[in-house]
Coordinates of C-alpha atoms and ligand atoms in Angstrom, one line a residue:
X9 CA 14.3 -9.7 -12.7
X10 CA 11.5 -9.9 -15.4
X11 CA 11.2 -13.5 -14.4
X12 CA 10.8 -12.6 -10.6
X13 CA 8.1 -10.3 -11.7
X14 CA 6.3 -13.1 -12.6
X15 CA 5.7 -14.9 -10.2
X16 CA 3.4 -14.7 -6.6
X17 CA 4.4 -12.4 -4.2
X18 CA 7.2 -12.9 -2.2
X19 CA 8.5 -10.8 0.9
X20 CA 11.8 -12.4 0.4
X21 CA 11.7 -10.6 -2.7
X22 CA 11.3 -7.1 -1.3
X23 CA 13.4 -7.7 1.6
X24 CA 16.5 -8.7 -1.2
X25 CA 15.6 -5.3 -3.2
X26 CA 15.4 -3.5 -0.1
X27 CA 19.2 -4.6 1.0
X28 CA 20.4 -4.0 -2.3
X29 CA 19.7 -0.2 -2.1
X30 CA 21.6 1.5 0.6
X31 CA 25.5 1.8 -1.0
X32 CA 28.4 1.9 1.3
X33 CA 28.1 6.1 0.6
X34 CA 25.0 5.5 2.1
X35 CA 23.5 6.8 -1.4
X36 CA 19.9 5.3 -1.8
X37 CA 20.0 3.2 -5.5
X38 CA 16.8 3.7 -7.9
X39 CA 16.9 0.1 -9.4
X40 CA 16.5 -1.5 -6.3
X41 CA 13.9 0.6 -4.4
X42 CA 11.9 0.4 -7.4
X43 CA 12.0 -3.3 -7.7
X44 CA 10.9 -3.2 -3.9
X45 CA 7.8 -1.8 -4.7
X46 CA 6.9 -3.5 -7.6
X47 CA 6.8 -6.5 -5.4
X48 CA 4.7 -4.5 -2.8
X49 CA 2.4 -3.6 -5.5
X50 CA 2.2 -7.2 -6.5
X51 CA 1.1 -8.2 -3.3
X52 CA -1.7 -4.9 -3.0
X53 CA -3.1 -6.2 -6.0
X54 CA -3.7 -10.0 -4.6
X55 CA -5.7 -7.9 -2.3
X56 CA -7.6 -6.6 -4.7
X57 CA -8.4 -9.2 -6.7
X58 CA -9.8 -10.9 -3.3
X59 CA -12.5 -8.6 -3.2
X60 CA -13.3 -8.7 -7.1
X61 CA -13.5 -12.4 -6.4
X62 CA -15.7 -12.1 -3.8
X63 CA -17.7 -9.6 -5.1
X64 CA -18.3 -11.2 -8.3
X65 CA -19.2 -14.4 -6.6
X66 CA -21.8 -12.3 -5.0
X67 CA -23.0 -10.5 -7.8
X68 CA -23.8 -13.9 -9.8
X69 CA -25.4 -15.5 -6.6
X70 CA -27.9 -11.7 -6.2
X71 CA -28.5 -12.3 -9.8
X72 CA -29.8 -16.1 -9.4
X73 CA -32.2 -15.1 -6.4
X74 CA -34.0 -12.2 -8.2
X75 CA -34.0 -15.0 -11.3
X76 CA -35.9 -16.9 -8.4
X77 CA -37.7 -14.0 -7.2
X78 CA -39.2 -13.1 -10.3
X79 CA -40.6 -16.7 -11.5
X80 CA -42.6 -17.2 -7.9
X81 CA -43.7 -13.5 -7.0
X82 CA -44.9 -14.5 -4.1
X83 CA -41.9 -16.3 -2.7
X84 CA -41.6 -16.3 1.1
X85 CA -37.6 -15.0 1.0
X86 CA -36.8 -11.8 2.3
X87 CA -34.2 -9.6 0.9
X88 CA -31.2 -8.5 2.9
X89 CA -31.5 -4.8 2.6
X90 CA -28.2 -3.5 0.4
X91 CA -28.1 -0.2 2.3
X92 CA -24.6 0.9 4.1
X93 CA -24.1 2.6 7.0
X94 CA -20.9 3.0 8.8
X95 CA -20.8 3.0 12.5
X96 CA -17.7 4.5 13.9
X97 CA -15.2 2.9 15.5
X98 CA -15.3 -0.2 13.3
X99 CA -12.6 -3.3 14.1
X100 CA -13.7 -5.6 11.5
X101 CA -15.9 -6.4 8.8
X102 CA -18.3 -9.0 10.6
X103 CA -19.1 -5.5 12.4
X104 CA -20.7 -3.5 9.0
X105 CA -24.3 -4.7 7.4
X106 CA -23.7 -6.8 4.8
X107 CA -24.1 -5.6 1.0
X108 CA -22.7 -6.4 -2.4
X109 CA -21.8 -2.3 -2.8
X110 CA -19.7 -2.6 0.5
X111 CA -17.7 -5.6 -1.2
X112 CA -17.4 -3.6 -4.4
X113 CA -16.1 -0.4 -2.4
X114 CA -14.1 -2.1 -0.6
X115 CA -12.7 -3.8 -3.8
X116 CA -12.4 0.0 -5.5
X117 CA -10.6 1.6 -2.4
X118 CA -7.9 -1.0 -3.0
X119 CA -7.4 -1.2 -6.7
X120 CA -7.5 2.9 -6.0
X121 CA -4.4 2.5 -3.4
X122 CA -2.5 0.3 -5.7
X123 CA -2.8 2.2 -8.8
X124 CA -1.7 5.5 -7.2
X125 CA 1.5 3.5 -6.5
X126 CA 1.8 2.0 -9.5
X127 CA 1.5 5.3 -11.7
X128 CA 3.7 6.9 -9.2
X129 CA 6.5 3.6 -9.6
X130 CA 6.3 4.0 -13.4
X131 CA 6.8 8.1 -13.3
X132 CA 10.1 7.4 -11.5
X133 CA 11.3 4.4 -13.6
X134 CA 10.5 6.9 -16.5
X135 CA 12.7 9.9 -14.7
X136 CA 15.3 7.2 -14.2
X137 CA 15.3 5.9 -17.8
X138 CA 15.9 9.4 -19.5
X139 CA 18.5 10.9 -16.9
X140 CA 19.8 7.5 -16.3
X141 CA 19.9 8.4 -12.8
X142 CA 21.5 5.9 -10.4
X143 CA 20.5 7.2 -6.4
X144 CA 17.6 9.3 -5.2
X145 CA 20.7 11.5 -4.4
X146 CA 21.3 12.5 -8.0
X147 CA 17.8 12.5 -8.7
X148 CA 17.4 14.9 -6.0
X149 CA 20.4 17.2 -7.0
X150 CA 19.4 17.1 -10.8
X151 CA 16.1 18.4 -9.8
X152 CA 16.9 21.0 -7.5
X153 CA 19.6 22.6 -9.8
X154 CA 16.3 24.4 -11.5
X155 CA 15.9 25.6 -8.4
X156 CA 13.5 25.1 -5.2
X157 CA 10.7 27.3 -6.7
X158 CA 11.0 25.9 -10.2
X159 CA 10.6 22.4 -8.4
X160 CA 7.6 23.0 -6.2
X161 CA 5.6 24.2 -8.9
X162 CA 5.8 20.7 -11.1
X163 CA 2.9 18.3 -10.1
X164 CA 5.4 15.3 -12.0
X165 CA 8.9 15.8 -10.7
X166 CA 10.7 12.8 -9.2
X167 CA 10.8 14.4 -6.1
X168 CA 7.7 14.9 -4.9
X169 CA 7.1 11.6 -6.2
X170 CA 9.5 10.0 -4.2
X171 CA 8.2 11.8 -1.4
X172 CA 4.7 10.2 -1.3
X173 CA 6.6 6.3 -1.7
X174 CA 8.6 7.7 1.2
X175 CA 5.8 8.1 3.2
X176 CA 3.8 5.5 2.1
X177 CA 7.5 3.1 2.9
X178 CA 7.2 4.7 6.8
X179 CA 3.6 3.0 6.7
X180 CA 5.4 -0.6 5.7
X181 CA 7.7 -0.2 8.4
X182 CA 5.1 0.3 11.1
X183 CA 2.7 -2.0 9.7
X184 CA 5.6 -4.9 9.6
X185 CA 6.9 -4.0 12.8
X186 CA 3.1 -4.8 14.3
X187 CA 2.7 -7.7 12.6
X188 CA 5.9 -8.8 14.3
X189 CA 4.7 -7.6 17.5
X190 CA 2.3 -10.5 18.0
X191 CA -0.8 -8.1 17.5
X192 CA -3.6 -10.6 16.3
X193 CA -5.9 -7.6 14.5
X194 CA -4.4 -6.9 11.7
X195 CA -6.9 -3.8 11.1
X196 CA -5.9 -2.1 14.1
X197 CA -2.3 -2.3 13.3
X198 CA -2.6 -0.7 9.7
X199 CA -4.8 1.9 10.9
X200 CA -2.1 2.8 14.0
X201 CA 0.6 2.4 11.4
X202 CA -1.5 4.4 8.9
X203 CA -2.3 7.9 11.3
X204 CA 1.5 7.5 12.5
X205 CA 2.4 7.9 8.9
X206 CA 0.3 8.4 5.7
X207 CA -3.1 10.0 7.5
X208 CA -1.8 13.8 7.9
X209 CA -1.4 14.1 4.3
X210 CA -4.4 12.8 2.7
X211 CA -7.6 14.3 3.1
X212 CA -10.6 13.4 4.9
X213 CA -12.5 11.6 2.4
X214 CA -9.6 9.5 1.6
X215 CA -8.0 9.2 5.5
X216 CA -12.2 7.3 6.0
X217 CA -12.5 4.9 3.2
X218 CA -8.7 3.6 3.7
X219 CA -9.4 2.9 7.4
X220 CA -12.8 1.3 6.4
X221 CA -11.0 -0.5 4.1
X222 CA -9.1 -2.0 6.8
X223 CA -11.8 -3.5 8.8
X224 CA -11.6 -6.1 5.8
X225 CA -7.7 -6.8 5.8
X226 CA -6.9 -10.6 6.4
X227 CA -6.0 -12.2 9.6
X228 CA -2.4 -11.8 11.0
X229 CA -1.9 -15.5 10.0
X230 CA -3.2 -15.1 6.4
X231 CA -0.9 -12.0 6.0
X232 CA 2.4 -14.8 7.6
X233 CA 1.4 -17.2 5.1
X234 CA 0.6 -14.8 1.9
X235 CA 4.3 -13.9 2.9
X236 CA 5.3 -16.6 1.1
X237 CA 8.6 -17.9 3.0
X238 CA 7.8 -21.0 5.1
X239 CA 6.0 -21.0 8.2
X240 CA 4.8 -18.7 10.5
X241 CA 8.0 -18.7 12.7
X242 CA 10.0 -18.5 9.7
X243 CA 7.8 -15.4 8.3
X244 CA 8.2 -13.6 11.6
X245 CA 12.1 -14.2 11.1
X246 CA 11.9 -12.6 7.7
X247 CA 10.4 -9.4 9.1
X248 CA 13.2 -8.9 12.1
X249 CA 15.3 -9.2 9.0
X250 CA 13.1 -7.1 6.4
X251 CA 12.4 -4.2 9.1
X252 CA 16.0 -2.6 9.5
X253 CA 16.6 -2.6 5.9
X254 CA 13.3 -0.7 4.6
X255 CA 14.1 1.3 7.9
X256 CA 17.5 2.0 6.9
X257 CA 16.3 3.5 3.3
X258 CA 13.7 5.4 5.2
X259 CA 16.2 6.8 7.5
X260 CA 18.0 8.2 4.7
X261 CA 15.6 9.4 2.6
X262 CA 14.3 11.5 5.8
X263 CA 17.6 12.8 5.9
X264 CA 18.6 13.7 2.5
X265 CA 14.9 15.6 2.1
X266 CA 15.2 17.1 5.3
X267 CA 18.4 19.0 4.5
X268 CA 17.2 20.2 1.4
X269 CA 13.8 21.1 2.7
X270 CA 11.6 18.8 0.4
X271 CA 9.4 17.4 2.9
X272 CA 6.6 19.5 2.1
X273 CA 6.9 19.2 -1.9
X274 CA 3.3 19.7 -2.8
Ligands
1PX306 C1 3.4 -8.1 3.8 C2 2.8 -6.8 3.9 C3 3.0 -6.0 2.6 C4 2.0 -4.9 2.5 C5 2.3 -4.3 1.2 C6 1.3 -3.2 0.9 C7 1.9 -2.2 0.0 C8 1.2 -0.9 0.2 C9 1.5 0.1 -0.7 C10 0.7 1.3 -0.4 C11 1.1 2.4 -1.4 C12 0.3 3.6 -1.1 C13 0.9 4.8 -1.8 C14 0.2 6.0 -1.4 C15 0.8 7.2 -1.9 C16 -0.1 8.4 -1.6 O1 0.0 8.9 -0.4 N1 -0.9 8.9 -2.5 C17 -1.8 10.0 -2.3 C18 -1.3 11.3 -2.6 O2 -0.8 11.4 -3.9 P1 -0.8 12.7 -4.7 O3 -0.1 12.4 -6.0 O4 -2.3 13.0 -5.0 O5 -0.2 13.8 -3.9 C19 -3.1 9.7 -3.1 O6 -4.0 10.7 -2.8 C20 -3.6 8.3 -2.9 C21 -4.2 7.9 -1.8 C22 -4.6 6.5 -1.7 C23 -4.9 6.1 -0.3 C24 -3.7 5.6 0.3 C25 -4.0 4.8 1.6 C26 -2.7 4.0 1.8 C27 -2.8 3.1 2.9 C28 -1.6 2.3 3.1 C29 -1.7 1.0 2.3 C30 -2.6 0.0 2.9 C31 -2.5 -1.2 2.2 C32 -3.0 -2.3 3.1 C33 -2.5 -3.6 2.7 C34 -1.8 -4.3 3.8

């Protein structure tokens, strides 16, 4: 598994530790689900570095024209103004000014996404460790033997934890079920999959710069390919299969914190 880790991102990958978590008790298994999103994460922070790229390219090519600027004051070239301004309802990036702080927001909003998941991943492979808990369900029951009150008042238990990968696994299930669809724009799929899902529990601030963020996702034939399992047909294949599983773990994670009332763990 360390060895996996390693390499590029692969939805095969997720899709295998997504299978291996539902038991025949239906219990939900730790190891597995947490592998799962290590792989997502992996594939976030490919994102990411996109931007950095891009941003950095920019920054060195801003930094050679002032070098330019400077020598011949009177140089005929006019600067592209480095201003943002947003201009609701956005659909993709070609829409929005250009500017190098744009790039590097964008860049920030996703490293921000993907290392809220990865300190929540390692919180819950660190519960795991020291209980040596096997399934969310004894996860859940060791933590609610302190009792409900006890449990809603710590900002680090596994369950509330849990509960925002939960939410944030209902997103992946919407967003992989679009990119099945056939929907070209990949930004208006994330954003439908994000306000059916993820949107009513962040705030404001955060529910505007994810959907900016968005506008800049690749094309629905970058994200096939970035898959990493053949062709385009054969990625599509890989979803039909991938989508009941990380619906099936959903399903039952719904379930078990429905019936003990955790879906509201602040
Ligand atoms: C082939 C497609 C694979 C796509 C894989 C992408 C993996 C996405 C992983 C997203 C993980 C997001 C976890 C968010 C958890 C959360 O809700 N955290 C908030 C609350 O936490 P707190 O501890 O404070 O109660 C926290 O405030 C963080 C918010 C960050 C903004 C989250 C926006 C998430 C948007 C969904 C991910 C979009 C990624 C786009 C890539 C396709």
């Amino acid at each position: 598994a360390a060895a996996a880790a390693a390499g590029p991102f692969s939805l095969r990958e997720v899709l295998d530790a997504f299978r291996r978590c539902v038991t025949e008790q239906r219990e939900v298994l730790l190891e597995p689900y947490l592998s799962g999103w290590r792989g997502l994460i992996r594939f976030l922070q490919s994102l990411g570095a996109v931007f950095s790229f891009i941003s950095k390219d920019v920054v060195t090519k801003v930094a050679l024209l002032e070098a330019h600027r400077q020598q011949h004051p009177s140089g005929a070239f006019v600067f592209p103004p480095f201003g943002v301004v947003f201009f609701p309802p956005l659909t993709h990036l070609t829409q929005l000014p250009f500017s190098l702080s744009f790039l590097q927001s964008l860049g920030a909003v996703f490293s921000f996404i993907s290392k809220d998941a990865v300190a929540k991943v390692a919180l819950l492979e660190a519960h795991r460790q020291q209980h040596r808990f096997v399934s969310l369900q004894s996860l859940v029951q060791h933590e609610l033997a302190a009792g409900p009150a006890a449990l809603r008042a710590r900002p680090d238990s596994g369950c509330r934890t849990v509960l925002r990968l939960h939410r944030a696994l209902r997103w992946l299930q919407l967003f992989l079920e679009g990119l099945r669809s056939g929907e070209p724009r990949t930004s208006v799929l994330c954003t439908d999959a994000y306000n059916a899902s993820l949107a009513e529990h962040h705030p404001w601030v955060v529910r505007k710069a994810a959907t900016v963020a968005f506008c800049a996702l690749p094309s629905r034939d970058a994200f096939l390919e970035i898959m990493n399992v053949g062709s385009a047909e054969e990625a599509v294949a890989m979803l039909g299969e991938a989508i009941p599983y990380i619906g099936d773990v959903y399903g039952i994670t719904q379930e078990l914190f429905a019936e003990h009332k955790l879906l509201d763990l602040p």
